[in-house]
mmCIF file of C-alpha atoms in Angstrom:
data_model
loop_
_atom_site.group_PDB
_atom_site.id
_atom_site.type_symbol
_atom_site.label_atom_id
_atom_site.label_comp_id
_atom_site.label_asym_id
_atom_site.label_seq_id
_atom_site.Cartn_x
_atom_site.Cartn_y
_atom_site.Cartn_z
ATOM 1 C CA MET O 1 0.000 0.000 0.000
ATOM 2 C CA SER O 2 1.203 3.464 -0.836
ATOM 3 C CA SER O 3 2.360 5.504 2.119
ATOM 4 C CA ALA O 4 2.311 9.250 2.551
ATOM 5 C CA SER O 5 5.932 9.416 1.407
ATOM 6 C CA SER O 6 5.479 7.188 -1.661
ATOM 7 C CA PRO O 7 4.188 8.218 -5.096
ATOM 8 C CA LEU O 8 0.547 8.258 -6.055
ATOM 9 C CA ARG O 9 0.000 5.241 -8.320
ATOM 10 C CA ILE O 10 -2.595 5.745 -11.042
ATOM 11 C CA ALA O 11 -3.523 3.000 -13.486
ATOM 12 C CA SER O 12 -5.712 2.990 -16.575
ATOM 13 C CA VAL O 13 -7.017 0.042 -18.577
ATOM 14 C CA ASN O 14 -9.685 -0.761 -21.126
ATOM 15 C CA VAL O 15 -11.082 -3.911 -19.500
ATOM 16 C CA ASN O 16 -13.165 -4.982 -22.525
ATOM 17 C CA GLY O 17 -15.995 -5.873 -20.170
ATOM 18 C CA VAL O 18 -15.144 -5.758 -16.466
ATOM 19 C CA ARG O 19 -16.978 -8.960 -15.566
ATOM 20 C CA ALA O 20 -15.070 -10.933 -18.196
ATOM 21 C CA ALA O 21 -11.809 -9.289 -17.082
ATOM 22 C CA PHE O 22 -12.315 -10.454 -13.497
ATOM 23 C CA ARG O 23 -13.233 -13.955 -14.645
ATOM 24 C CA ASN O 24 -9.959 -14.066 -16.556
ATOM 25 C CA GLY O 25 -7.604 -12.798 -13.860
ATOM 26 C CA MET O 26 -7.930 -9.058 -13.272
ATOM 27 C CA GLY O 27 -8.520 -9.566 -9.549
ATOM 28 C CA PRO O 28 -5.060 -10.971 -8.710
ATOM 29 C CA TRP O 29 -3.398 -8.252 -10.806
ATOM 30 C CA LEU O 30 -5.273 -5.535 -8.937
ATOM 31 C CA ALA O 31 -4.580 -7.114 -5.544
ATOM 32 C CA GLU O 32 -0.841 -7.110 -6.201
ATOM 33 C CA ARG O 33 -0.394 -3.772 -7.990
ATOM 34 C CA GLU O 34 -1.058 -1.358 -5.077
ATOM 35 C CA VAL O 35 -2.974 1.111 -7.240
ATOM 36 C CA ASP O 36 -4.365 4.223 -5.534
ATOM 37 C CA ILE O 37 -6.612 5.450 -8.362
ATOM 38 C CA LEU O 38 -7.910 3.178 -11.122
ATOM 39 C CA ALA O 39 -9.438 4.381 -14.397
ATOM 40 C CA LEU O 40 -11.481 1.869 -16.381
ATOM 41 C CA GLN O 41 -12.886 2.023 -19.884
ATOM 42 C CA GLU O 42 -15.335 -0.211 -21.734
ATOM 43 C CA VAL O 43 -16.787 -1.332 -18.418
ATOM 44 C CA ARG O 44 -19.973 -2.680 -20.050
ATOM 45 C CA ALA O 45 -21.662 -3.403 -16.722
ATOM 46 C CA GLU O 46 -23.818 -1.886 -13.988
ATOM 47 C CA THR O 47 -22.448 0.045 -11.019
ATOM 48 C CA SER O 48 -23.566 -2.818 -8.794
ATOM 49 C CA HIS O 49 -21.306 -5.167 -10.741
ATOM 50 C CA LEU O 50 -18.329 -2.880 -10.182
ATOM 51 C CA THR O 51 -19.062 -2.630 -6.469
ATOM 52 C CA GLU O 52 -19.316 -6.394 -6.157
ATOM 53 C CA LEU O 53 -16.129 -7.056 -8.138
ATOM 54 C CA LEU O 54 -13.913 -4.368 -6.604
ATOM 55 C CA GLY O 55 -15.247 -4.708 -3.074
ATOM 56 C CA ASP O 56 -15.652 -2.349 -0.139
ATOM 57 C CA GLU O 57 -12.049 -1.201 -0.338
ATOM 58 C CA TRP O 58 -12.848 1.100 -3.264
ATOM 59 C CA ASP O 59 -14.868 4.276 -3.762
ATOM 60 C CA ILE O 60 -16.395 4.014 -7.229
ATOM 61 C CA LEU O 61 -17.651 6.536 -9.755
ATOM 62 C CA HIS O 62 -19.238 5.093 -12.881
ATOM 63 C CA ASP O 63 -20.847 6.530 -15.980
ATOM 64 C CA ALA O 64 -22.637 3.972 -18.124
ATOM 65 C CA ALA O 65 -23.340 4.362 -21.823
ATOM 66 C CA THR O 66 -26.820 5.167 -23.083
ATOM 67 C CA ALA O 67 -26.899 1.822 -24.895
ATOM 68 C CA LYS O 68 -26.810 -0.967 -22.323
ATOM 69 C CA GLY O 69 -23.737 -3.171 -22.504
ATOM 70 C CA ARG O 70 -21.658 -0.665 -24.474
ATOM 71 C CA ALA O 71 -18.730 1.581 -23.522
ATOM 72 C CA GLY O 72 -18.862 2.782 -19.899
ATOM 73 C CA VAL O 73 -16.108 4.515 -17.914
ATOM 74 C CA ALA O 74 -15.267 4.414 -14.219
ATOM 75 C CA LEU O 75 -12.892 5.822 -11.630
ATOM 76 C CA ALA O 76 -12.127 3.913 -8.457
ATOM 77 C CA SER O 77 -10.028 5.163 -5.539
ATOM 78 C CA ARG O 78 -8.717 2.928 -2.797
ATOM 79 C CA ARG O 79 -10.269 3.895 0.541
ATOM 80 C CA SER O 80 -7.345 2.593 2.570
ATOM 81 C CA SER O 81 -4.832 4.764 0.715
ATOM 82 C CA ASP O 82 -3.392 7.547 2.841
ATOM 83 C CA ARG O 83 -2.148 9.317 -0.283
ATOM 84 C CA HIS O 84 -5.465 10.967 -1.155
ATOM 85 C CA ARG O 85 -9.023 11.629 -0.130
ATOM 86 C CA GLY O 86 -11.855 10.244 -2.254
ATOM 87 C CA ALA O 87 -13.445 12.117 -5.121
ATOM 88 C CA GLU O 88 -14.865 15.499 -4.148
ATOM 89 C CA ILE O 89 -16.709 16.446 -7.336
ATOM 90 C CA HIS O 90 -17.233 14.841 -10.683
ATOM 91 C CA ARG O 91 -18.807 15.573 -14.042
ATOM 92 C CA VAL O 92 -19.694 13.509 -17.070
ATOM 93 C CA GLU O 93 -20.890 16.106 -19.552
ATOM 94 C CA LEU O 94 -18.712 16.738 -22.594
ATOM 95 C CA GLY O 95 -19.519 18.739 -25.698
ATOM 96 C CA ALA O 96 -22.807 20.237 -26.873
ATOM 97 C CA VAL O 97 -26.025 19.391 -25.068
ATOM 98 C CA ASP O 98 -27.218 17.353 -28.058
ATOM 99 C CA PHE O 99 -24.048 15.244 -28.092
ATOM 100 C CA ASP O 100 -24.236 11.879 -26.320
ATOM 101 C CA SER O 101 -20.986 11.436 -24.381
ATOM 102 C CA ALA O 102 -22.492 9.014 -21.854
ATOM 103 C CA GLY O 103 -20.113 6.247 -20.905
ATOM 104 C CA ARG O 104 -17.111 8.003 -22.431
ATOM 105 C CA TRP O 105 -16.015 10.878 -20.158
ATOM 106 C CA LEU O 106 -15.838 10.950 -16.362
ATOM 107 C CA GLU O 107 -13.982 13.593 -14.325
ATOM 108 C CA ALA O 108 -13.224 13.635 -10.609
ATOM 109 C CA ASP O 109 -11.181 15.752 -8.210
ATOM 110 C CA TYR O 110 -8.971 14.036 -5.636
ATOM 111 C CA ARG O 111 -7.252 15.843 -2.794
ATOM 112 C CA VAL O 112 -3.613 14.807 -2.473
ATOM 113 C CA GLY O 113 -2.043 16.629 0.448
ATOM 114 C CA ASP O 114 -2.685 20.302 -0.206
ATOM 115 C CA LYS O 115 -3.219 19.764 -3.949
ATOM 116 C CA ILE O 116 -6.220 18.935 -6.093
ATOM 117 C CA VAL O 117 -5.566 16.351 -8.797
ATOM 118 C CA THR O 118 -8.241 16.211 -11.486
ATOM 119 C CA VAL O 119 -8.476 12.795 -13.122
ATOM 120 C CA VAL O 120 -10.475 11.890 -16.229
ATOM 121 C CA SER O 121 -11.280 8.403 -17.463
ATOM 122 C CA THR O 122 -12.225 8.562 -21.132
ATOM 123 C CA TYR O 123 -13.031 6.180 -23.950
ATOM 124 C CA VAL O 124 -12.817 7.761 -27.400
ATOM 125 C CA HIS O 125 -14.900 6.217 -30.185
ATOM 126 C CA SER O 126 -13.088 3.681 -32.344
ATOM 127 C CA GLY O 127 -14.576 5.208 -35.496
ATOM 128 C CA GLU O 128 -14.955 3.801 -38.984
ATOM 129 C CA VAL O 129 -13.986 5.673 -42.122
ATOM 130 C CA GLY O 130 -16.911 6.970 -44.160
ATOM 131 C CA THR O 131 -19.575 6.172 -41.561
ATOM 132 C CA PRO O 132 -21.467 8.070 -38.830
ATOM 133 C CA LYS O 133 -19.131 6.403 -36.313
ATOM 134 C CA GLN O 134 -16.273 8.512 -37.620
ATOM 135 C CA VAL O 135 -18.386 11.672 -37.444
ATOM 136 C CA GLU O 136 -19.109 10.923 -33.774
ATOM 137 C CA LYS O 137 -15.417 10.356 -33.141
ATOM 138 C CA TYR O 138 -14.530 13.782 -34.534
ATOM 139 C CA LYS O 139 -17.298 15.397 -32.469
ATOM 140 C CA PHE O 140 -15.835 13.802 -29.362
ATOM 141 C CA LEU O 141 -12.273 14.874 -30.191
ATOM 142 C CA ASP O 142 -13.549 18.421 -30.862
ATOM 143 C CA ALA O 143 -15.211 18.481 -27.450
ATOM 144 C CA MET O 144 -12.103 17.060 -25.818
ATOM 145 C CA GLN O 145 -9.950 19.731 -27.457
ATOM 146 C CA GLU O 146 -12.220 22.400 -26.002
ATOM 147 C CA ARG O 147 -12.271 20.830 -22.553
ATOM 148 C CA LEU O 148 -8.514 20.303 -22.059
ATOM 149 C CA PRO O 149 -7.647 23.978 -21.407
ATOM 150 C CA GLN O 150 -10.578 24.205 -19.019
ATOM 151 C CA LEU O 151 -9.284 21.227 -17.061
ATOM 152 C CA GLU O 152 -5.866 22.798 -16.585
ATOM 153 C CA ALA O 153 -7.473 26.093 -15.614
ATOM 154 C CA HIS O 154 -9.457 24.212 -12.975
ATOM 155 C CA SER O 155 -6.412 22.380 -11.580
ATOM 156 C CA LYS O 156 -2.752 22.638 -12.571
ATOM 157 C CA TYR O 157 -2.503 18.938 -11.718
ATOM 158 C CA ALA O 158 -4.768 17.353 -14.315
ATOM 159 C CA LEU O 159 -4.686 13.953 -15.989
ATOM 160 C CA VAL O 160 -6.668 12.467 -18.875
ATOM 161 C CA LEU O 161 -6.499 8.682 -18.907
ATOM 162 C CA GLY O 162 -7.863 6.077 -21.201
ATOM 163 C CA ASP O 163 -8.275 4.366 -24.509
ATOM 164 C CA LEU O 164 -8.068 7.297 -26.910
ATOM 165 C CA ASN O 165 -8.245 5.047 -29.993
ATOM 166 C CA VAL O 166 -5.637 7.058 -31.918
ATOM 167 C CA GLY O 167 -2.002 6.236 -32.492
ATOM 168 C CA HIS O 168 -0.354 9.641 -32.668
ATOM 169 C CA ARG O 169 2.948 8.791 -34.312
ATOM 170 C CA THR O 170 4.461 6.072 -36.480
ATOM 171 C CA LEU O 171 6.216 4.861 -33.339
ATOM 172 C CA ASP O 172 2.823 4.094 -31.814
ATOM 173 C CA ILE O 173 1.727 1.423 -34.332
ATOM 174 C CA LYS O 174 3.885 -1.490 -35.423
ATOM 175 C CA ASN O 175 2.240 -1.781 -38.850
ATOM 176 C CA TRP O 176 1.602 1.934 -39.383
ATOM 177 C CA LYS O 177 2.062 1.829 -43.174
ATOM 178 C CA GLY O 178 -0.898 -0.502 -43.509
ATOM 179 C CA ASN O 179 -3.156 1.700 -41.390
ATOM 180 C CA VAL O 180 -2.752 5.231 -42.758
ATOM 181 C CA LYS O 181 -6.236 5.114 -44.299
ATOM 182 C CA LYS O 182 -7.921 3.395 -41.381
ATOM 183 C CA ALA O 183 -9.591 4.776 -38.261
ATOM 184 C CA GLY O 184 -7.085 5.048 -35.465
ATOM 185 C CA PHE O 185 -4.252 6.383 -37.604
ATOM 186 C CA LEU O 186 -5.903 8.842 -39.983
ATOM 187 C CA PRO O 187 -4.036 12.135 -40.514
ATOM 188 C CA GLU O 188 -7.144 14.015 -39.390
ATOM 189 C CA GLU O 189 -7.229 12.095 -36.110
ATOM 190 C CA ARG O 190 -3.523 12.432 -35.451
ATOM 191 C CA ALA O 191 -3.801 16.196 -36.043
ATOM 192 C CA TYR O 192 -5.826 16.459 -32.834
ATOM 193 C CA PHE O 193 -2.866 15.074 -30.917
ATOM 194 C CA ASP O 194 -0.610 17.557 -32.682
ATOM 195 C CA ARG O 195 -2.802 20.201 -31.076
ATOM 196 C CA PHE O 196 -2.883 18.473 -27.689
ATOM 197 C CA ILE O 197 0.846 17.769 -27.261
ATOM 198 C CA GLY O 198 2.604 19.108 -30.352
ATOM 199 C CA ALA O 199 3.502 17.750 -33.765
ATOM 200 C CA GLU O 200 6.352 15.404 -34.509
ATOM 201 C CA GLY O 201 9.383 17.519 -35.365
ATOM 202 C CA ASP O 202 8.217 20.501 -33.315
ATOM 203 C CA PRO O 203 11.157 21.482 -31.067
ATOM 204 C CA ASP O 204 8.723 21.752 -28.145
ATOM 205 C CA TYR O 205 6.915 18.504 -28.981
ATOM 206 C CA ASN O 206 5.589 16.915 -25.785
ATOM 207 C CA ASN O 207 7.147 19.689 -23.736
ATOM 208 C CA GLY O 208 4.845 22.678 -23.974
ATOM 209 C CA ALA O 209 3.809 22.578 -27.633
ATOM 210 C CA GLY O 210 0.186 22.636 -28.739
ATOM 211 C CA LEU O 211 -2.136 22.976 -25.767
ATOM 212 C CA GLY O 212 0.808 22.076 -23.553
ATOM 213 C CA TRP O 213 -0.268 18.605 -22.449
ATOM 214 C CA VAL O 214 2.304 15.847 -22.065
ATOM 215 C CA ASP O 215 2.050 12.295 -23.393
ATOM 216 C CA VAL O 216 3.607 10.621 -20.363
ATOM 217 C CA GLY O 217 4.168 7.330 -22.177
ATOM 218 C CA ARG O 218 6.178 8.853 -25.003
ATOM 219 C CA LYS O 219 8.054 11.180 -22.669
ATOM 220 C CA TRP O 220 9.106 8.249 -20.502
ATOM 221 C CA ALA O 221 9.835 5.695 -23.247
ATOM 222 C CA GLY O 222 11.575 8.087 -25.622
ATOM 223 C CA GLU O 223 11.939 7.678 -29.368
ATOM 224 C CA VAL O 224 11.335 3.935 -29.554
ATOM 225 C CA GLU O 225 8.673 1.735 -31.142
ATOM 226 C CA GLY O 226 5.796 1.306 -28.738
ATOM 227 C CA PRO O 227 5.643 0.214 -26.038
ATOM 228 C CA TYR O 228 2.261 -1.044 -27.173
ATOM 229 C CA SER O 229 -0.872 -1.345 -25.062
ATOM 230 C CA TRP O 230 -3.347 -3.102 -27.401
ATOM 231 C CA TRP O 231 -3.056 -6.074 -29.711
ATOM 232 C CA SER O 232 -5.584 -7.448 -32.172
ATOM 233 C CA ASN O 233 -6.952 -10.907 -31.432
ATOM 234 C CA ARG O 234 -6.310 -11.822 -35.046
ATOM 235 C CA GLY O 235 -3.350 -13.920 -36.053
ATOM 236 C CA GLN O 236 -0.398 -13.784 -33.686
ATOM 237 C CA ALA O 237 -0.401 -10.047 -33.073
ATOM 238 C CA PHE O 238 0.248 -10.409 -29.343
ATOM 239 C CA ASP O 239 2.930 -13.070 -29.696
ATOM 240 C CA ASN O 240 4.717 -10.983 -32.335
ATOM 241 C CA ASP O 241 4.135 -7.721 -30.438
ATOM 242 C CA THR O 242 2.382 -6.244 -33.469
ATOM 243 C CA GLY O 243 0.512 -3.729 -31.386
ATOM 244 C CA TRP O 244 -0.822 -0.216 -31.035
ATOM 245 C CA ARG O 245 -0.114 2.335 -28.309
ATOM 246 C CA ILE O 246 -3.559 3.871 -27.935
ATOM 247 C CA ASP O 247 -3.922 3.921 -24.124
ATOM 248 C CA TYR O 248 -2.631 7.182 -22.690
ATOM 249 C CA HIS O 249 -1.804 9.209 -19.637
ATOM 250 C CA LEU O 250 -2.074 12.806 -20.906
ATOM 251 C CA ALA O 251 -0.858 15.038 -18.088
ATOM 252 C CA SER O 252 -0.727 18.758 -17.490
ATOM 253 C CA PRO O 253 2.892 20.010 -17.382
ATOM 254 C CA ALA O 254 2.914 20.388 -13.586
ATOM 255 C CA LEU O 255 1.713 16.819 -13.062
ATOM 256 C CA ALA O 256 3.947 15.388 -15.798
ATOM 257 C CA ALA O 257 6.951 16.838 -13.984
ATOM 258 C CA THR O 258 6.235 14.542 -11.018
ATOM 259 C CA VAL O 259 6.354 11.222 -12.930
ATOM 260 C CA VAL O 260 8.851 8.770 -11.440
ATOM 261 C CA ASN O 261 7.810 5.530 -13.148
ATOM 262 C CA TYR O 262 5.799 4.387 -16.178
ATOM 263 C CA THR O 263 4.896 0.777 -16.936
ATOM 264 C CA ILE O 264 2.677 -1.107 -19.359
ATOM 265 C CA ASP O 265 1.717 -4.361 -17.651
ATOM 266 C CA ARG O 266 1.879 -6.599 -20.711
ATOM 267 C CA ALA O 267 0.793 -10.144 -19.911
ATOM 268 C CA PRO O 268 3.572 -12.763 -19.986
ATOM 269 C CA SER O 269 1.706 -14.790 -22.625
ATOM 270 C CA TYR O 270 -1.450 -14.689 -24.728
ATOM 271 C CA ASP O 271 -3.331 -17.101 -22.465
ATOM 272 C CA LYS O 272 -2.578 -14.976 -19.394
ATOM 273 C CA ARG O 273 -4.325 -11.865 -20.738
ATOM 274 C CA TRP O 274 -7.536 -10.715 -19.104
ATOM 275 C CA SER O 275 -8.196 -7.961 -21.689
ATOM 276 C CA ASP O 276 -6.990 -7.201 -25.199
ATOM 277 C CA HIS O 277 -5.527 -4.020 -23.659
ATOM 278 C CA ALA O 278 -2.744 -3.902 -21.066
ATOM 279 C CA PRO O 279 -2.903 -1.630 -18.003
ATOM 280 C CA VAL O 280 -0.837 1.557 -18.108
ATOM 281 C CA VAL O 281 0.516 2.272 -14.618
ATOM 282 C CA VAL O 282 2.252 5.523 -13.655
ATOM 283 C CA ASP O 283 3.690 6.728 -10.343
ATOM 284 C CA TYR O 284 3.343 10.442 -9.604
ATOM 285 C CA ALA O 285 5.506 11.852 -6.787
ATOM 286 C CA ILE O 286 2.987 14.430 -5.685
#
């Protein structure tokens, strides 16, 4: 368990259905990982299911999708952690009033010492070129672009976590050449991340460019392929590490400056996975 002198451990994972994830081994991972705040995406369950699976040790916020059994995001904070107090406020609205963001955006404020850390669990649409799904994805990214400066204005320690369903750079997708015309790696999608954190080649990329947010994963890993967080179930994508890095910690500059460790908890083998995504775990010395 984290102590008052240890970093705040925040993890994010697309569970691809939380009930299935727990059946397949998420429980032992969570019991061992000493996470203080947990962000979940694609929960696809009721709040009662989350409460039953996580247990009394966790305070849970959950926003379900309008369509039952789809999407769904949650934030859970460990009650026994002495690193923070539970969520003080939260909001789920994103974008115009006629835009359905249910199950895709959940914000909460956590008090850590004398600081407020604003944490967002988000699940961006996967999209599909030439269909209404792609239109909805762009609407969501537009709303997200508008909200990011507001988050940092609210708290200088802000963090957007989740499955953002976009690989920003060629380093983020193993087979990027075969995906330049597909949702998830379209130039129009990647341009949003240019605005969030800066464009590749910008001297201030990921260090104050764009809206000033920091891609913690890229900052920590450096200019290397991956490390990936999602693998297709087709073929031997996992075994060959033919993956995508689409699960992010996007941090405000002040919070990014406190990072002391970044890990993607890739399963040791295909049969040991409990989701097609791997958890992204970051320690913040705040």
